[in-house]
Short mmCIF file of C-alpha atoms in Angstrom, two decimals:
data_model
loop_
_atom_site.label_atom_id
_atom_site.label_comp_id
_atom_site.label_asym_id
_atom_site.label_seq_id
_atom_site.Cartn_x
_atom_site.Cartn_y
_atom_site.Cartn_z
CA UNK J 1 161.10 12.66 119.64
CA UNK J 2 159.68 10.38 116.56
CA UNK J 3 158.95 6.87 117.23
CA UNK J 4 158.31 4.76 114.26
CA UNK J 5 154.81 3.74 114.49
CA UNK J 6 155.42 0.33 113.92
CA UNK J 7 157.82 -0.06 116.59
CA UNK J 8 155.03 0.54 119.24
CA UNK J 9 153.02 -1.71 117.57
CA UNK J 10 155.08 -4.30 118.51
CA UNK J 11 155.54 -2.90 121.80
CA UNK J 12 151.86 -2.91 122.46
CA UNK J 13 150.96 -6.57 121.18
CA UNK J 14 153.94 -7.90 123.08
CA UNK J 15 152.28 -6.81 126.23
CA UNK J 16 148.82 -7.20 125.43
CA UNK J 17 150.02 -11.16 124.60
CA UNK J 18 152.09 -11.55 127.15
CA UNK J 19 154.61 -12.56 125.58
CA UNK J 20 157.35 -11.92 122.27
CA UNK J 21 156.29 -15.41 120.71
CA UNK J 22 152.09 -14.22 121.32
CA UNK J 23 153.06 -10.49 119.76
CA UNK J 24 155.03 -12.43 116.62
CA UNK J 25 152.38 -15.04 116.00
CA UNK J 26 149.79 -12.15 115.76
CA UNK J 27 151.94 -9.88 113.53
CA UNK J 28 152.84 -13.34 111.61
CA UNK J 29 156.87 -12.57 111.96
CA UNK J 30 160.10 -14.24 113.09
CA UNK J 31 160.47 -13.63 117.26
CA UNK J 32 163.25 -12.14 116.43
CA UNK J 33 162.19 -9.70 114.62
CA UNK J 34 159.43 -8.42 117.30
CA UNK J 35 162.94 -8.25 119.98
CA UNK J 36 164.77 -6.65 117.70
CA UNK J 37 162.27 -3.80 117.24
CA UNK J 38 161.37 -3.36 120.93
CA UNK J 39 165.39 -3.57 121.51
CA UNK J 40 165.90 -0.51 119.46
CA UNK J 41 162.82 1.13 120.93
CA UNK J 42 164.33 0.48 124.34
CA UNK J 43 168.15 2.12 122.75
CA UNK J 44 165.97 5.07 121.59
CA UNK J 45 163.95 6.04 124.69
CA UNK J 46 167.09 5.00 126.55
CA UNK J 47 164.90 2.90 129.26
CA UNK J 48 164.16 -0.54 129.88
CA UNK J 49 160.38 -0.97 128.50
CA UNK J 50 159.95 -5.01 129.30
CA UNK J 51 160.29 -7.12 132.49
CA UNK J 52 161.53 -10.97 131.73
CA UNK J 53 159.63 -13.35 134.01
CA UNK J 54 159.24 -16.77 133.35
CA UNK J 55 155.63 -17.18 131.99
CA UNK J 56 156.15 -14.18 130.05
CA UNK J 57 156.75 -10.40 130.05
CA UNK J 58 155.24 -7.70 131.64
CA UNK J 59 155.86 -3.64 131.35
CA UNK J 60 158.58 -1.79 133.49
CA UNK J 61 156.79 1.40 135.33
CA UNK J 62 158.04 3.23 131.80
CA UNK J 63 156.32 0.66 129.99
CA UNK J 64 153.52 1.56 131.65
CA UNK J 65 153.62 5.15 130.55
CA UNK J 66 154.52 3.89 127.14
CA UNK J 67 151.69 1.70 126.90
CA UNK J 68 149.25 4.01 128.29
CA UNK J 69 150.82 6.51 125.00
CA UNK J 70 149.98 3.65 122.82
CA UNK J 71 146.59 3.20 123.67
CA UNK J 72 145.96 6.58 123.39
CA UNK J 73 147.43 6.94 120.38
CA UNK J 74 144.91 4.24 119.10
CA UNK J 75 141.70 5.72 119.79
CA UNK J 76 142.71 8.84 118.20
CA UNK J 77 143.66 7.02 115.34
CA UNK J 78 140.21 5.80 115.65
CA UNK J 79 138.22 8.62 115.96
CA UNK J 80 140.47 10.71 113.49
CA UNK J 81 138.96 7.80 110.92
CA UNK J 82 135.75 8.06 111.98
CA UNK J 83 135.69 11.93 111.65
CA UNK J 84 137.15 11.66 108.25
CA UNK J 85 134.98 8.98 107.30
CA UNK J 86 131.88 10.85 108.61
CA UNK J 87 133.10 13.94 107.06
CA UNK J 88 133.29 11.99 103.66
CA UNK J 89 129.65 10.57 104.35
CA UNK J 90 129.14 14.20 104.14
CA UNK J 91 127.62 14.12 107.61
CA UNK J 92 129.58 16.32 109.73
CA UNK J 93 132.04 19.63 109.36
CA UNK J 94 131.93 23.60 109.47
CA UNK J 95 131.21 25.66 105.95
CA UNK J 96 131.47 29.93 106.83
CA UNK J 97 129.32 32.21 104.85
CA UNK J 98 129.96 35.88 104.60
CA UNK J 99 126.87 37.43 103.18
CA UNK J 100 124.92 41.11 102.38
CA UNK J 101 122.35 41.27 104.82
CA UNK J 102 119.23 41.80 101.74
CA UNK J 103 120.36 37.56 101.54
CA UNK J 104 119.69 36.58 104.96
CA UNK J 105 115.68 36.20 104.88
CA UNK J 106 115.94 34.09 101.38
CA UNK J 107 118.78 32.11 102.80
CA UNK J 108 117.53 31.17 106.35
CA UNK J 109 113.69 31.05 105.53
CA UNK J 110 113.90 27.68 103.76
CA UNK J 111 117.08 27.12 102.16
CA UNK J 112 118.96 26.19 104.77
CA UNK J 113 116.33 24.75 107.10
CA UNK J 114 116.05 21.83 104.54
CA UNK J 115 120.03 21.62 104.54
CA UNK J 116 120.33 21.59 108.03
CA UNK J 117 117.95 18.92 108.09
CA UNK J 118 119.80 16.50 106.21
CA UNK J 119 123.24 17.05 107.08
CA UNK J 120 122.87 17.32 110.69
CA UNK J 121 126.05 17.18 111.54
CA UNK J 122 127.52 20.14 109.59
CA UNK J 123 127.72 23.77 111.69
CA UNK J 124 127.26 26.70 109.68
CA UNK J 125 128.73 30.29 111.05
CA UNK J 126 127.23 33.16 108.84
CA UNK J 127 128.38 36.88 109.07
CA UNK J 128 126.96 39.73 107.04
CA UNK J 129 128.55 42.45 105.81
CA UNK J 130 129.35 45.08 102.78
CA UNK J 131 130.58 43.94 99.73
CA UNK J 132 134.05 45.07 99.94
CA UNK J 133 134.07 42.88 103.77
CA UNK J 134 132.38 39.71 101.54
CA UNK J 135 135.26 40.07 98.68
CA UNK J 136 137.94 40.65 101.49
CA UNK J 137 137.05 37.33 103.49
CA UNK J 138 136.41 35.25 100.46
CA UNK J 139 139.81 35.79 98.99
CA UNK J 140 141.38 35.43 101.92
CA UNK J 141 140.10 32.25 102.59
CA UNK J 142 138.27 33.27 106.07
CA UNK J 143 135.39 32.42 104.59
CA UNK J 144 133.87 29.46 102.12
CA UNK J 145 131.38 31.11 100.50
CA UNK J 146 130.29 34.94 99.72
CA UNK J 147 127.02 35.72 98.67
CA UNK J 148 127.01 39.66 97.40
CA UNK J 149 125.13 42.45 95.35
CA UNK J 150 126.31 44.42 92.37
CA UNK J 151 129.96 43.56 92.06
CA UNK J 152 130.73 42.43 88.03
CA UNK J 153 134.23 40.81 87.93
CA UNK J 154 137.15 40.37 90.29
CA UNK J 155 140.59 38.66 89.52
CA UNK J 156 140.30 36.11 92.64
CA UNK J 157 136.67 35.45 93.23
CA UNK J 158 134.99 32.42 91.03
CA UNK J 159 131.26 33.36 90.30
CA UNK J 160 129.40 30.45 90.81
CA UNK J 161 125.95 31.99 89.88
CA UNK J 162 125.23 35.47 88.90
CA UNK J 163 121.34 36.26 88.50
CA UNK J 164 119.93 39.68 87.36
CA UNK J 165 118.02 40.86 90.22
CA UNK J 166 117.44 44.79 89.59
CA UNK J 167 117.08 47.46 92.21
CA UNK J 168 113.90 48.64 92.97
CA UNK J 169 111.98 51.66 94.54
CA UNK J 170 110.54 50.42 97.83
CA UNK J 171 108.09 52.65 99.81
CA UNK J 172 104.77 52.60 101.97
CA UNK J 173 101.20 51.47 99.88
CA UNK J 174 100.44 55.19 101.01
CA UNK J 175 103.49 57.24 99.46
CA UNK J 176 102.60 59.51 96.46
CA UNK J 177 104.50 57.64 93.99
CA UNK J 178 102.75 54.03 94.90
CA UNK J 179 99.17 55.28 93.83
CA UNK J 180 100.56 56.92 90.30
CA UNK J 181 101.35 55.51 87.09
CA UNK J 182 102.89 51.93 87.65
CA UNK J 183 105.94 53.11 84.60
CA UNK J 184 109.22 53.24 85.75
CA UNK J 185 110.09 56.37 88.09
CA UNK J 186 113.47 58.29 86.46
CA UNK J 187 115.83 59.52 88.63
CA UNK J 188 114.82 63.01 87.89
CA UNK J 189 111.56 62.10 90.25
CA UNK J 190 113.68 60.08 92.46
CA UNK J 191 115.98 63.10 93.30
CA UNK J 192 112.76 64.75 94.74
CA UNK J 193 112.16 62.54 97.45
CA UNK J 194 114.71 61.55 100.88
CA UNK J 195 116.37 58.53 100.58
CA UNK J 196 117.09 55.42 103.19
CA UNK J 197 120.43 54.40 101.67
CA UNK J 198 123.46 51.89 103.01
CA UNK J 199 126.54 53.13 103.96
CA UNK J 200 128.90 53.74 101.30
CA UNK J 201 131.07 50.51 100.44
CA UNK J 202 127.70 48.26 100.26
CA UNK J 203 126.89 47.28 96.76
CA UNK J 204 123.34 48.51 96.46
CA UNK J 205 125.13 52.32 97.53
CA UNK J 206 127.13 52.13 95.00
CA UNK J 207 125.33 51.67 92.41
CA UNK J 208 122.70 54.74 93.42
CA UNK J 209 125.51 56.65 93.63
CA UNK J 210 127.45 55.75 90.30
CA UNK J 211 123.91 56.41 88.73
CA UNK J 212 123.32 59.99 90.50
CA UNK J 213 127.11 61.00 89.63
CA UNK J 214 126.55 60.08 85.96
CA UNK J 215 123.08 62.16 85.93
CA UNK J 216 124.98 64.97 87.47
CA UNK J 217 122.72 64.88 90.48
CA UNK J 218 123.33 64.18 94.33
CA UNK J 219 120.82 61.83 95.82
CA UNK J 220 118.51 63.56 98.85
CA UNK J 221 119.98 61.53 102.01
CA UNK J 222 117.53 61.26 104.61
CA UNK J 223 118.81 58.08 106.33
CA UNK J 224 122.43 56.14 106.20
CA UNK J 225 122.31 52.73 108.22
CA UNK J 226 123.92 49.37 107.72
CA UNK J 227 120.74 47.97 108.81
CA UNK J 228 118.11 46.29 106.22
CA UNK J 229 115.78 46.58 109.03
CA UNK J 230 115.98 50.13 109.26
CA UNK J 231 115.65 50.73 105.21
CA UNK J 232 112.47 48.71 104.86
CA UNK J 233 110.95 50.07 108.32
CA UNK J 234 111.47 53.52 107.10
CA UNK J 235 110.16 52.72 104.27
CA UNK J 236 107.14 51.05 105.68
CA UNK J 237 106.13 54.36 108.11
CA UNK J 238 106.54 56.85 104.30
CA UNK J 239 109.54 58.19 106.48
CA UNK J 240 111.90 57.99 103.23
CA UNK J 241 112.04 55.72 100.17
CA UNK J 242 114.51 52.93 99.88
CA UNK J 243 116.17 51.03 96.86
CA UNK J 244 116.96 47.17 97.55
CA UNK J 245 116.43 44.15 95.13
CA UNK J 246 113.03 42.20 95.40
CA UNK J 247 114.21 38.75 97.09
CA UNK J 248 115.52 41.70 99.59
CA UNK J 249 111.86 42.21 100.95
CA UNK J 250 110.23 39.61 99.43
CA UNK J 251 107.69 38.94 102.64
CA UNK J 252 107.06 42.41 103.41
CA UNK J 253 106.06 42.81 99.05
CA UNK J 254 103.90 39.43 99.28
CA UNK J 255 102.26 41.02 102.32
CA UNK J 256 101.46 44.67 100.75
CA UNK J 257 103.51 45.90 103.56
CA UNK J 258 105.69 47.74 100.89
CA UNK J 259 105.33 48.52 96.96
CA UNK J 260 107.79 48.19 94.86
CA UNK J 261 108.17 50.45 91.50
CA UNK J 262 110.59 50.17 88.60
CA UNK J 263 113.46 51.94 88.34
CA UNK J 264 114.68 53.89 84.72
CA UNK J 265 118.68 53.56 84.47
CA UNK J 266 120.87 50.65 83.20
CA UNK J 267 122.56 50.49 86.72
CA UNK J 268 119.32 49.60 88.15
CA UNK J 269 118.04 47.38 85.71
CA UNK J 270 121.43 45.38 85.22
CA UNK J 271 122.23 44.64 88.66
CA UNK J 272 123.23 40.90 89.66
CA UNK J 273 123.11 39.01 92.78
CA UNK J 274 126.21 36.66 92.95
CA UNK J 275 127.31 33.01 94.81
CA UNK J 276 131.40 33.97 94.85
CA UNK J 277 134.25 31.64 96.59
CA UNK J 278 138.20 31.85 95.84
CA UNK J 279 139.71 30.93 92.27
CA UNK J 280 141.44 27.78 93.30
CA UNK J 281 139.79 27.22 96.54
CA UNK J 282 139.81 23.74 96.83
CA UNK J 283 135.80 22.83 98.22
CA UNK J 284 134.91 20.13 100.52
CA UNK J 285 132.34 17.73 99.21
CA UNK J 286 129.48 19.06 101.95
CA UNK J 287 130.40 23.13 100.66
CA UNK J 288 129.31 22.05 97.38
CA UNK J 289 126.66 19.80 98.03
CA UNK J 290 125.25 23.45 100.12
CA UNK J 291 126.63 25.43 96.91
CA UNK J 292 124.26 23.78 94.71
CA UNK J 293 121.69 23.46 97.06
CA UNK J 294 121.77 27.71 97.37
CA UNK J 295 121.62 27.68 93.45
CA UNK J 296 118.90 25.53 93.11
CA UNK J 297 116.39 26.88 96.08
CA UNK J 298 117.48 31.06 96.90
CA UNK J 299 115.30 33.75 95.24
CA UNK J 300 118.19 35.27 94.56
CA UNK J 301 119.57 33.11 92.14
CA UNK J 302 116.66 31.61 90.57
CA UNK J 303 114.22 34.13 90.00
CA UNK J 304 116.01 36.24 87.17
CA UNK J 305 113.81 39.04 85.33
CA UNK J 306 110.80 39.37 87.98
CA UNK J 307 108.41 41.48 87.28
CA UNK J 308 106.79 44.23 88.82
CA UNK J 309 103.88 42.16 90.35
CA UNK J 310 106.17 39.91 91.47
#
């Protein structure tokens, strides 16, 4: 059942008063008009709202449960304008992030520790996954933002930042190919040695494998995971080499855990790390205050063309 809102208004200030004359004086109308209104509440709940006495008027036992709807009703009202205005203040709300897991140490290390810290009110839920999961979520608007590896151009996604970030050979400070020449390995020598690699669908997998099938070669698989964990650890114990971005293992390189070598091959060299949400995706003010915020402070989308010693 609707009730016009302004009918209970009148309801409510005619008991809180006390009186028809009190609720009409408040609302600055005609008596009559306040009677007539409660009248045709009374016709459209089919009860009797008001009891008549002679100082005034006081609520029937279904004005009671009408009154206790109206007051209610009012500090929702209240808190729904709060929330929004709160929201607006960009203090509070929920932004989703769907990201490849190479992102997570740049994003969570400082990023979004100084976010956090100034929007304290705003939840963040953050899933990883492969590329094709991030494109999947982002266009259909399960998630707000995507951040992803390798992917070029897609009819629904708008790029918000795409930085080169080339693929690199990682491996342990005591594997062969970290005490030779520091030139960039070809993939003839990288065919030699086993591989950690994603599992296929993630972006950094398919780019080794569009550049192996154009060489006419098969990569030697030693390890498949959809852990970044396992790539860089098996990297670390000279167990197999591995091929991620730098801002991918950027502690473990500024540590000498790992080395990291240059790569011949346009598909490793033109790689691109990319900020992606839906064409037409309307944003709230707090996603793009963190959008820009991501742009401005991630390794991965403001250190373009790094260099080896980087």
């Amino acid at each position: 059942m609707e009730i016009p809102h302004q009918r209970l208004i009148y309801f409510q200030l005619t008991v809180e008063t006390g009186s028809i004359r009190g609720a009409a004086a408040r609302l600055d109308i005609a008596p009559s008009a306040v009677s007539r209104q409660i009248a045709l509440l009374e016709s459209a709940l089919d009860v009797t709202l008001l009891e008549r006495r002679r100082d005034g008027v006081c609520p029937t036992p279904e004005g009671e449960l009408l009154l206790d709807y109206c007051q209610r009703r009012t500090l929702l009202d209240r808190h729904f304008s709060d929330a929004l205005d709160a929201h607006q203040r960009l203090e509070t709300g929920q932004i989703t992030l769907h990201v490849g897991e190479g992102f997570v140490g740049d994003l969570i290390n400082q990023p979004l520790r100084d976010f956090t810290e100034s929007h304290r009110g705003v939840r963040l839920k953050i899933d990883t996954g492969s590329t094709r999961e991030i494109i999947e979520t982002v266009v259909n608007d399960e998630v707000d933002i995507g951040l992803m590896y390798h992917e070029q151009v897609h009819p629904h996604l708008r790029f918000w930042q795409s930085t080169r970030q080339p693929l690199v050979l990682l491996m342990s400070p005591s594997h062969p190919l970290a005490r030779e020449s520091r030139a960039p390995i070809a993939l003839d020598t990288l065919a030699e040695y086993p591989l950690a690699l994603w599992h296929s669908g993630h972006g950094v997998r398919e780019l080794v494998d569009l550049a192996f099938r154009e060489a006419n070669q098969r990569p030697l698989v030693g390890i498949q995971t959809g852990s970044l964990e396992v790539l860089k650890h098996s990297a670390r114990a000279a167990l197999c080499l591995t091929l991620l971005p730098r801002f991918a293992a950027a502690r473990e390189l500024e540590e000498g855990a790992l080395v990291a070598r240059d790569l011949v091959g346009k598909h490793f060299t033109q790689a691109n790390a990319h900020m992606v949400t839906r064409v037409g995706r309307r944003m709230p003010r707090v996603t793009l205050q963190l959008l820009r915020h991501l742009q401005r402070w991630m390794c991965a989308f403001r250190c373009d063309d790094v260099g080896p010693g980087s």
